Amino acid sequence: MSASTASHLHTKDDHDHHHGPRKGLMRWVLTTNHKDIGTLYLWLSFASFLIGGVLALLIRMELFKPGMQLVNPEFFNQLTTLHGLIMVFGAIMPAFVGLANWLLPIMLGAPDMALPRLNNWSFWILPFAFSMLLSTLFMEGSAPNFGWTFYAPLSTEYGPPSTDFFIFAIHMMGISSIMGAINVIATILNMRAPGMTLMKMPIFCWTWLITAFLLIAVMPVLAGAVTMMLTDRHFGTSFFSAGGGGDPIMFQHIFWFFGHPEVYIMILPAFGIISQILPTFSRKPLFGYASMVYATCAIALLSFTVWAHHMFTVGMPLAGELFFMYATMLIAVPTGVKVFNWAATMYRGSLSFETPMLFALAFIFLFTLGGFSGMMLSITPADFQYHDTYFVVAHFHYVLVPGALFSIFAAVYYWLPKWTGHYYSEILGKTHFWLSVISMNVTFFPMHFLGLAGMPRRIPDYALQFANFNQIASIGAFVFGASQVFFLYIVIKTIRNGKKATDQVWENAHGLEWTLPSPAPYHTFTTPPVVK
């Protein structure tokens, strides 16, 4: 070996060593690698999911029988508040951000996210925010107890002292979300591989690009609402107090102007995931790629015009009721385009039913069901009947559990071999699927009947006629909870061992991520691939 070759190899070894992952705990604290940060987000999300799930099971235990059993009404209110907040901000949103971190650079042919240090900050703010939120459970004077919508004056005049910690936690989560969104936009617009035009991007990248703009548009609105709450509580302002010239209804307008696009922040990336998975297991390209992109844009724009459908019972002029009713119904059109395109993708395809495909199919069927109950709620006169009943609980759980959560399961099963280098056990995956889909329906379907029969939501006790359906829902909830612990077992088992995954992983998968080895190397695409 010549001296120059040895020197070259030595330099190369140093180079590899320098750029490899650090050892030990500091690898995870200081990492700027998009895969490491994606992994951190996904584990944080799963931990939050289990904590939020335990709170939900306490709620279902209390509701197993009429009468007060385990917790007092005050603590019940704290449970419903923290369950909602943790599931929305701690479980679903970080899971999608984790998937974006892991997948966007390797789908785009980029070496990393555009702003890696910002990425590290975006993540590490979150565990502190959630710890602070959870710590309110142990504070004097109770945790926040006003529901996840924290309506004024419940949260301003009557909120416990821990409300201030809740406001601080919301601010930190918002800062993290906005930084993450800026990073996603910068990565997608600047770091695509040569030849990859916007209309050649994988559809998951498109849905995340639009979601990132939604985040930047609505998170400051939420920040404004909680800042006004803070000044009302401590600095003598009266934004939401009628006594000082303010208006508590204004809080609802501001909250839902954030809150309804937030629903789409939690569902648009799910649309992207399903649009990646269906073509692989149908062995056909995605039907109507361009119309899928335009439909996603239309849904995002329309989401800003529907917020007041949450407020029909508050009282508004007839013209306002009609506008928001028709605007809400209009969203069904681009959503219908997506469902039609998914069905057309599968039509005459050579279908196979591995676990990601099963979760994708459950997503389409059950999310559509949730969409139909949403249409029922959008009809103003009918909404007066359903408002604040268990029908609403059934509706949004049908949107968020088989919608957002099942798409995340589908994504994990689909890309897990690429992440870990091992195939998961298909038998265990399918067992998890069937347990989840059956128990999810047993939990939430009876809530439609409870709501139609008039059971109000957010109550710890109820009349005797609601007992049977509540018992069924509680049993379903416990099976659903247990099946998610089983999911944890499947993931850990796959990480530790399992059949070695090929680079291609799935027979008909298309995209740059499938050109990489499994597991994907720590650094990818130091030389950008060319897309034709």
Coordinates of C-alpha atoms in Angstrom, one line a residue:
M1 CA 0.0 0.0 0.0
S2 CA 1.5 3.3 -0.9
A3 CA 1.9 6.0 1.6
S4 CA -0.6 8.3 -0.2
T5 CA -3.3 5.5 -0.2
A6 CA -2.7 4.8 3.5
S7 CA -2.9 8.4 4.3
H8 CA -6.1 8.7 2.2
L9 CA -7.7 5.7 4.1
H10 CA -6.6 7.1 7.4
T11 CA -8.2 10.5 6.6
K12 CA -11.3 8.7 5.4
D13 CA -11.5 6.7 8.7
D14 CA -11.1 10.0 10.7
H15 CA -13.8 11.5 8.5
D16 CA -16.2 8.7 9.1
H17 CA -15.5 8.6 12.8
H18 CA -16.0 12.4 13.0
H19 CA -19.3 12.2 11.3
G20 CA -20.6 9.0 12.9
P21 CA -23.1 9.0 15.8
R22 CA -21.7 10.0 19.2
K23 CA -21.7 7.3 21.8
G24 CA -23.9 7.2 24.9
L25 CA -26.6 9.6 26.1
M26 CA -25.0 12.8 24.6
R27 CA -25.7 11.4 21.1
W28 CA -29.4 11.9 21.7
V29 CA -29.0 15.3 23.5
L30 CA -26.8 17.0 21.0
T31 CA -27.8 15.2 17.8
T32 CA -28.6 17.2 14.7
N33 CA -29.2 14.1 12.6
H34 CA -32.7 14.0 11.1
K35 CA -33.1 10.3 11.7
D36 CA -32.1 10.6 15.4
I37 CA -34.4 13.5 15.9
G38 CA -37.2 11.7 14.1
T39 CA -36.7 8.7 16.4
L40 CA -36.8 10.9 19.5
Y41 CA -40.0 12.5 18.3
L42 CA -41.6 9.1 17.7
W43 CA -40.6 7.7 21.2
L44 CA -41.8 10.9 22.9
S45 CA -45.1 10.6 21.0
F46 CA -45.5 7.0 22.1
A47 CA -44.7 7.8 25.7
S48 CA -47.3 10.6 25.6
F49 CA -49.8 8.3 23.9
L50 CA -49.5 5.8 26.8
I51 CA -49.8 8.5 29.4
G52 CA -52.8 10.1 27.7
G53 CA -54.2 6.6 27.3
V54 CA -53.9 5.9 31.0
L55 CA -55.9 9.1 31.7
A56 CA -58.5 7.9 29.2
L57 CA -58.8 4.6 31.0
L58 CA -59.3 6.3 34.3
I59 CA -62.2 8.2 32.6
R60 CA -63.7 5.0 31.3
M61 CA -63.3 3.3 34.7
E62 CA -65.3 6.1 36.3
L63 CA -68.0 5.8 33.6
F64 CA -68.3 2.0 33.8
K65 CA -71.2 2.4 36.1
P66 CA -73.6 5.3 36.9
G67 CA -72.8 7.0 40.2
M68 CA -69.5 8.2 41.5
Q69 CA -67.0 5.3 41.7
L70 CA -63.3 6.2 41.7
V71 CA -62.7 9.9 41.3
N72 CA -64.4 13.1 42.3
P73 CA -66.0 15.4 39.7
E74 CA -63.1 17.9 40.1
F75 CA -60.5 15.3 39.3
F76 CA -62.6 14.0 36.5
N77 CA -62.5 17.4 34.8
Q78 CA -58.7 17.4 35.2
L79 CA -58.5 14.0 33.5
T80 CA -60.6 15.1 30.5
T81 CA -58.6 18.3 30.1
L82 CA -55.1 16.6 30.3
H83 CA -56.2 13.6 28.2
G84 CA -57.3 15.9 25.3
L85 CA -54.2 18.2 25.5
I86 CA -51.7 15.3 25.7
M87 CA -53.3 13.3 22.9
V88 CA -53.4 16.3 20.5
F89 CA -50.2 18.1 21.3
G90 CA -48.1 15.3 22.9
A91 CA -49.1 12.2 20.9
I92 CA -50.5 12.9 17.4
M93 CA -48.6 16.0 16.4
P94 CA -45.1 14.9 17.5
A95 CA -45.7 11.5 15.8
F96 CA -46.2 13.2 12.5
V97 CA -43.3 15.6 13.1
G98 CA -41.2 12.5 13.8
L99 CA -42.2 10.9 10.6
A100 CA -41.5 14.1 8.7
N101 CA -38.0 14.2 10.2
W102 CA -37.2 10.6 9.4
L103 CA -38.7 10.6 5.9
L104 CA -38.6 14.0 4.2
P105 CA -34.9 14.2 3.7
I106 CA -34.6 10.6 2.4
M107 CA -37.7 11.0 0.2
L108 CA -36.3 14.3 -1.2
G109 CA -32.7 13.0 -1.7
A110 CA -31.4 15.6 0.8
P111 CA -28.5 14.9 3.3
D112 CA -30.5 16.2 6.3
M113 CA -33.1 18.8 7.3
A114 CA -32.3 22.3 6.1
L115 CA -31.8 23.7 9.7
P116 CA -30.4 20.8 11.8
R117 CA -29.6 22.8 15.0
L118 CA -33.0 24.4 14.9
N119 CA -34.3 20.9 14.6
N120 CA -32.6 19.8 17.8
W121 CA -34.1 22.8 19.6
S122 CA -37.6 22.1 18.2
F123 CA -37.5 18.7 19.8
W124 CA -35.9 19.3 23.1
I125 CA -38.4 22.1 24.0
L126 CA -41.2 19.5 24.0
P127 CA -40.3 17.1 26.8
F128 CA -39.9 20.1 29.1
A129 CA -43.3 21.5 28.0
F130 CA -45.1 18.2 28.6
S131 CA -43.3 17.6 31.9
M132 CA -44.5 21.0 33.1
L133 CA -48.0 20.3 31.9
L134 CA -48.1 16.9 33.6
S135 CA -46.6 18.3 36.8
T136 CA -49.8 20.4 37.3
L137 CA -51.5 17.2 38.4
F138 CA -49.4 17.4 41.6
M139 CA -49.8 21.1 42.2
E140 CA -51.7 22.7 45.0
G141 CA -55.2 23.8 43.8
S142 CA -55.5 21.1 41.1
A143 CA -54.4 20.7 37.5
P144 CA -56.2 22.6 34.7
N145 CA -59.9 21.5 34.8
F146 CA -61.7 23.4 32.1
G147 CA -61.5 21.0 29.1
W148 CA -59.0 21.0 26.3
T149 CA -60.8 23.9 24.7
F150 CA -60.0 26.0 27.9
Y151 CA -63.0 28.4 27.3
A152 CA -63.0 31.7 29.1
P153 CA -64.2 32.5 31.8
L154 CA -63.6 28.9 33.0
S155 CA -59.9 29.3 32.4
T156 CA -59.5 33.0 33.1
E157 CA -61.7 33.9 36.1
Y158 CA -62.1 30.3 37.6
G159 CA -59.0 28.5 36.5
P160 CA -56.7 27.2 39.2
P161 CA -53.2 28.7 39.8
S162 CA -51.7 25.9 37.7
T163 CA -53.3 27.5 34.6
D164 CA -50.3 29.8 34.4
F165 CA -48.0 26.7 33.9
F166 CA -50.5 25.4 31.3
I167 CA -50.2 28.7 29.4
F168 CA -46.4 28.5 29.5
A169 CA -46.5 24.9 28.3
I170 CA -48.8 25.9 25.4
H171 CA -46.4 28.7 24.4
M172 CA -43.4 26.3 24.4
M173 CA -45.3 23.7 22.3
G174 CA -46.3 26.5 19.8
I175 CA -42.7 27.7 19.5
S176 CA -41.6 24.1 18.8
S177 CA -44.3 23.6 16.2
I178 CA -43.4 26.9 14.4
M179 CA -39.7 26.1 14.3
G180 CA -40.4 22.6 13.0
A181 CA -42.7 24.0 10.3
I182 CA -40.1 26.5 9.1
N183 CA -37.6 23.7 8.9
V184 CA -40.0 21.5 6.8
I185 CA -40.7 24.4 4.4
A186 CA -37.0 25.3 4.0
T187 CA -36.1 21.6 3.5
I188 CA -38.8 20.9 0.9
L189 CA -38.3 24.2 -1.1
N190 CA -34.5 24.2 -1.1
M191 CA -33.1 20.7 -0.7
R192 CA -34.9 18.5 -3.3
A193 CA -32.6 16.3 -5.4
P194 CA -31.7 17.7 -8.9
G195 CA -34.6 16.9 -11.3
M196 CA -37.2 16.6 -8.5
T197 CA -39.8 19.3 -9.3
L198 CA -42.5 20.1 -6.9
M199 CA -45.0 18.0 -8.9
K200 CA -42.6 15.0 -8.9
M201 CA -42.3 15.0 -5.1
P202 CA -43.7 12.1 -3.1
I203 CA -47.3 13.0 -2.0
F204 CA -46.2 12.7 1.7
C205 CA -43.9 15.7 1.1
W206 CA -46.7 17.7 -0.4
T207 CA -49.1 17.1 2.5
W208 CA -46.4 18.1 4.9
L209 CA -45.5 21.2 3.0
I210 CA -49.2 22.3 3.2
T211 CA -49.4 21.3 6.9
A212 CA -46.3 23.4 7.7
F213 CA -47.9 26.5 6.2
L214 CA -51.1 25.7 8.2
L215 CA -49.0 25.5 11.4
I216 CA -47.3 28.8 10.8
A217 CA -50.7 30.4 10.1
V218 CA -52.6 29.2 13.2
M219 CA -50.1 28.6 16.0
P220 CA -49.7 32.4 16.6
V221 CA -53.5 32.6 16.9
L222 CA -53.3 30.1 19.7
A223 CA -50.4 32.0 21.3
G224 CA -52.4 35.2 21.1
A225 CA -55.4 33.5 22.9
V226 CA -53.3 32.2 25.8
T227 CA -51.4 35.5 26.1
M228 CA -54.7 37.3 26.4
M229 CA -55.7 34.8 29.0
L230 CA -52.6 35.5 30.9
T231 CA -53.1 39.3 30.9
D232 CA -56.7 38.8 31.9
R233 CA -55.6 36.7 34.8
H234 CA -52.8 38.9 36.1
F235 CA -52.5 42.2 34.4
G236 CA -56.0 43.8 34.7
T237 CA -57.1 43.4 31.1
S238 CA -60.6 42.3 30.2
F239 CA -60.4 40.7 26.8
F240 CA -62.7 37.9 27.8
S241 CA -64.6 39.5 30.7
A242 CA -68.0 41.1 30.0
G243 CA -67.6 43.0 33.3
G244 CA -64.6 45.0 31.9
G245 CA -66.0 45.5 28.4
G246 CA -64.7 42.3 26.9
D247 CA -66.5 39.3 25.5
P248 CA -66.1 35.6 26.4
I249 CA -67.5 34.7 23.0
M250 CA -64.5 36.3 21.4
F251 CA -62.4 33.6 23.1
Q252 CA -64.4 31.0 21.2
H253 CA -63.9 32.7 17.9
I254 CA -60.1 33.0 18.4
F255 CA -59.8 29.4 19.8
W256 CA -61.7 27.8 16.9
F257 CA -60.0 29.9 14.3
F258 CA -56.9 28.0 15.5
G259 CA -58.8 24.8 16.5
H260 CA -60.4 23.8 13.2
P261 CA -57.3 24.1 11.0
E262 CA -55.6 22.2 13.8
V263 CA -57.8 19.2 13.0
Y264 CA -56.4 19.3 9.5
I265 CA -52.9 19.6 10.8
M266 CA -53.5 16.3 12.4
I267 CA -55.0 14.7 9.3
L268 CA -53.3 16.0 6.2
P269 CA -50.0 14.1 6.8
A270 CA -52.2 11.0 7.4
F271 CA -53.6 11.5 3.8
G272 CA -50.0 11.6 2.6
I273 CA -49.1 8.4 4.4
I274 CA -52.1 6.5 3.0
S275 CA -51.3 7.8 -0.5
Q276 CA -47.8 6.4 -0.2
I277 CA -48.9 3.0 1.1
L278 CA -51.9 2.1 -1.1
P279 CA -50.0 2.2 -4.5
T280 CA -47.3 -0.2 -3.1
F281 CA -49.8 -2.9 -2.0
S282 CA -52.1 -2.3 -5.0
R283 CA -49.1 -2.6 -7.4
K284 CA -50.4 0.4 -9.3
P285 CA -49.3 4.1 -9.3
L286 CA -51.4 6.6 -7.3
F287 CA -54.5 7.6 -9.3
G288 CA -54.8 11.3 -9.9
Y289 CA -51.6 12.6 -8.3
A290 CA -52.2 16.2 -9.3
S291 CA -55.8 16.2 -8.1
M292 CA -54.6 14.8 -4.8
V293 CA -52.2 17.8 -4.4
Y294 CA -54.9 20.3 -5.4
A295 CA -57.5 18.6 -3.1
T296 CA -55.0 18.9 -0.2
C297 CA -54.6 22.7 -0.9
A298 CA -58.4 23.1 -1.1
I299 CA -58.9 21.4 2.2
A300 CA -56.3 23.6 3.9
L301 CA -57.8 26.8 2.5
L302 CA -61.4 25.8 3.4
S303 CA -60.3 24.9 6.9
F304 CA -60.0 28.6 7.7
T305 CA -63.6 29.3 6.7
V306 CA -65.5 26.9 9.0
W307 CA -64.5 27.7 12.6
A308 CA -67.9 29.0 13.7
H309 CA -69.6 25.6 13.1
H310 CA -68.4 24.9 16.6
M311 CA -70.5 27.8 17.8
F312 CA -73.9 27.4 16.3
T313 CA -75.5 27.1 19.7
V314 CA -73.8 30.2 20.9
G315 CA -76.1 32.2 18.8
M316 CA -75.3 34.0 15.5
P317 CA -77.3 35.6 12.6
L318 CA -79.0 33.2 10.2
A319 CA -76.7 34.3 7.4
G320 CA -73.7 33.4 9.5
E321 CA -75.2 30.0 10.3
L322 CA -75.9 29.3 6.6
F323 CA -72.4 30.4 5.5
F324 CA -70.6 28.2 8.0
M325 CA -72.9 25.3 7.3
Y326 CA -72.3 25.4 3.6
A327 CA -68.6 26.1 3.9
T328 CA -68.3 23.1 6.2
M329 CA -70.1 20.9 3.8
L330 CA -67.9 22.1 1.0
I331 CA -64.9 20.4 2.6
A332 CA -66.5 17.1 1.8
V333 CA -65.8 17.7 -1.9
P334 CA -62.0 17.7 -1.9
T335 CA -62.0 15.0 0.8
G336 CA -64.3 13.0 -1.5
V337 CA -61.8 13.5 -4.3
K338 CA -59.2 11.8 -2.1
V339 CA -61.4 8.9 -1.2
F340 CA -62.4 8.4 -4.8
N341 CA -58.7 8.4 -5.9
W342 CA -57.7 5.9 -3.3
A343 CA -60.5 3.6 -4.4
A344 CA -59.5 4.1 -8.1
T345 CA -55.9 3.3 -7.1
M346 CA -57.0 -0.1 -5.8
Y347 CA -59.4 -0.8 -8.6
R348 CA -58.1 -3.7 -10.7
G349 CA -54.9 -3.6 -8.7
S350 CA -53.0 -6.7 -7.6
L351 CA -53.8 -6.2 -3.9
S352 CA -52.1 -7.9 -1.0
F353 CA -53.0 -7.3 2.6
E354 CA -49.9 -6.9 4.8
T355 CA -50.3 -5.0 8.0
P356 CA -49.7 -1.4 6.6
M357 CA -52.3 -2.0 3.9
L358 CA -54.8 -3.3 6.5
F359 CA -54.3 -0.1 8.6
A360 CA -54.6 2.0 5.4
L361 CA -57.9 0.3 4.5
A362 CA -59.3 0.7 8.0
F363 CA -58.3 4.4 7.8
I364 CA -60.3 4.9 4.6
F365 CA -63.4 3.2 5.8
L366 CA -63.5 4.5 9.4
F367 CA -62.3 8.0 8.6
T368 CA -65.1 8.2 6.0
L369 CA -67.5 7.2 8.7
G370 CA -66.1 9.9 11.0
G371 CA -66.5 12.3 8.0
F372 CA -70.2 11.4 7.6
S373 CA -70.9 12.1 11.3
G374 CA -69.1 15.4 10.8
M375 CA -71.5 16.2 7.9
M376 CA -74.4 15.5 10.3
L377 CA -72.9 18.0 12.8
S378 CA -72.4 20.6 10.2
I379 CA -76.2 20.9 9.6
T380 CA -77.1 23.8 11.8
P381 CA -80.6 22.7 13.0
A382 CA -79.3 19.2 13.7
D383 CA -76.3 20.5 15.5
F384 CA -78.6 22.0 18.2
Q385 CA -79.6 18.5 19.0
Y386 CA -76.1 16.9 19.0
H387 CA -74.1 19.8 20.5
D388 CA -72.1 18.9 23.6
T389 CA -73.4 15.3 23.6
Y390 CA -71.4 12.0 23.3
F391 CA -72.2 12.1 19.6
V392 CA -69.5 14.8 19.2
V393 CA -67.1 12.6 21.3
A394 CA -67.8 9.7 18.9
H395 CA -67.3 11.9 15.8
F396 CA -63.9 13.3 16.7
H397 CA -62.6 10.0 18.0
Y398 CA -63.6 8.4 14.7
V399 CA -61.7 11.1 12.9
L400 CA -58.6 11.1 15.1
V401 CA -58.2 7.4 16.2
P402 CA -58.7 5.6 12.9
G403 CA -57.7 8.8 11.0
A404 CA -54.6 10.1 12.5
L405 CA -53.6 7.2 14.8
F406 CA -54.2 4.3 12.4
S407 CA -52.2 6.2 9.7
I408 CA -49.3 6.5 12.1
F409 CA -49.5 2.7 12.8
A410 CA -49.6 2.1 9.0
A411 CA -46.5 4.3 8.6
V412 CA -44.6 2.6 11.4
Y413 CA -45.3 -0.9 9.9
Y414 CA -44.5 0.3 6.4
W415 CA -41.1 2.0 7.2
L416 CA -40.1 0.0 10.2
P417 CA -37.9 -2.4 8.1
K418 CA -36.2 0.6 6.6
W419 CA -35.6 2.1 10.0
T420 CA -34.4 -1.0 11.9
G421 CA -33.1 -3.3 9.1
H422 CA -35.5 -6.1 10.3
Y423 CA -39.0 -7.2 9.2
Y424 CA -41.6 -7.2 11.9
S425 CA -43.6 -10.4 12.5
E426 CA -46.6 -10.3 10.1
I427 CA -48.6 -12.5 12.4
L428 CA -48.1 -10.2 15.4
G429 CA -48.7 -7.1 13.2
K430 CA -52.0 -8.5 12.0
T431 CA -53.0 -9.5 15.5
H432 CA -52.4 -5.9 16.6
F433 CA -54.4 -4.7 13.7
W434 CA -57.5 -6.8 14.4
L435 CA -57.3 -6.2 18.2
S436 CA -57.1 -2.4 17.5
V437 CA -59.8 -2.1 14.9
I438 CA -62.3 -4.2 16.7
S439 CA -61.7 -2.7 20.2
M440 CA -61.7 0.8 18.7
N441 CA -65.2 0.3 17.2
V442 CA -66.5 -1.3 20.4
T443 CA -65.2 1.8 22.3
F444 CA -66.4 4.6 20.1
F445 CA -69.4 3.3 18.1
P446 CA -71.8 3.1 21.1
M447 CA -71.0 6.7 21.8
H448 CA -73.1 7.7 18.8
F449 CA -76.1 6.1 20.4
L450 CA -75.3 7.6 23.8
G451 CA -75.2 11.1 22.2
L452 CA -78.3 10.6 20.1
A453 CA -80.1 9.5 23.3
G454 CA -79.0 12.7 25.0
M455 CA -76.0 11.8 27.2
P456 CA -73.9 15.0 27.7
R457 CA -70.2 14.8 27.4
R458 CA -67.6 15.7 30.2
I459 CA -69.8 14.4 33.0
P460 CA -68.6 11.9 35.6
D461 CA -72.1 10.5 36.4
Y462 CA -75.1 9.8 34.2
A463 CA -78.6 8.5 34.2
L464 CA -79.3 4.8 34.4
Q465 CA -80.5 4.4 30.8
F466 CA -77.0 5.1 29.5
A467 CA -75.3 2.3 31.6
N468 CA -75.2 -0.5 29.0
F469 CA -73.5 1.4 26.2
N470 CA -71.1 3.0 28.7
Q471 CA -70.1 -0.5 29.9
I472 CA -69.5 -1.7 26.4
A473 CA -67.4 1.4 25.6
S474 CA -65.3 0.9 28.7
I475 CA -64.6 -2.7 27.9
G476 CA -63.6 -1.8 24.4
A477 CA -61.3 1.0 25.8
F478 CA -59.4 -1.5 28.0
V479 CA -58.9 -3.9 25.1
F480 CA -57.7 -1.0 22.9
G481 CA -55.3 0.1 25.6
A482 CA -53.9 -3.4 26.1
S483 CA -53.4 -3.8 22.3
Q484 CA -51.2 -0.7 22.2
V485 CA -48.9 -2.2 24.8
F486 CA -48.7 -5.3 22.5
F487 CA -47.7 -2.9 19.7
L488 CA -44.8 -1.6 21.9
Y489 CA -43.7 -5.3 22.3
I490 CA -43.8 -5.8 18.5
V491 CA -41.7 -2.7 17.8
I492 CA -39.1 -3.5 20.4
K493 CA -38.9 -7.2 19.2
T494 CA -38.4 -5.9 15.6
I495 CA -35.6 -3.5 16.7
R496 CA -33.8 -6.3 18.6
N497 CA -34.1 -9.0 16.0
G498 CA -36.2 -10.3 13.1
K499 CA -35.7 -11.4 9.5
K500 CA -33.1 -9.2 7.7
A501 CA -34.9 -6.6 5.6
T502 CA -33.9 -6.1 1.9
D503 CA -33.2 -2.7 0.6
Q504 CA -36.4 -2.7 -1.4
V505 CA -38.4 -4.0 1.6
W506 CA -41.7 -4.1 -0.3
E507 CA -42.1 -5.6 -3.8
N508 CA -43.5 -2.6 -5.5
A509 CA -42.4 0.3 -3.4
H510 CA -41.3 3.4 -5.3
G511 CA -39.2 6.3 -4.0
L512 CA -35.7 7.3 -3.1
E513 CA -35.9 5.8 0.4
W514 CA -36.1 2.3 -1.1
T515 CA -32.8 2.8 -3.0
L516 CA -31.0 3.0 0.4
P517 CA -29.7 0.0 2.4
S518 CA -31.9 -1.2 5.3
P519 CA -31.4 0.1 7.9
A520 CA -30.8 3.5 6.3
P521 CA -27.2 4.7 6.9
Y522 CA -26.6 7.4 9.4
H523 CA -25.7 9.8 6.7
T524 CA -27.5 9.6 3.4
F525 CA -27.2 11.3 0.0
T526 CA -23.9 13.0 0.6
T527 CA -24.0 13.1 -3.3
P528 CA -27.5 14.1 -4.3
P529 CA -29.3 11.5 -6.5
V530 CA -30.6 12.7 -9.8
V531 CA -34.3 12.3 -10.4
K532 CA -35.5 11.8 -14.0

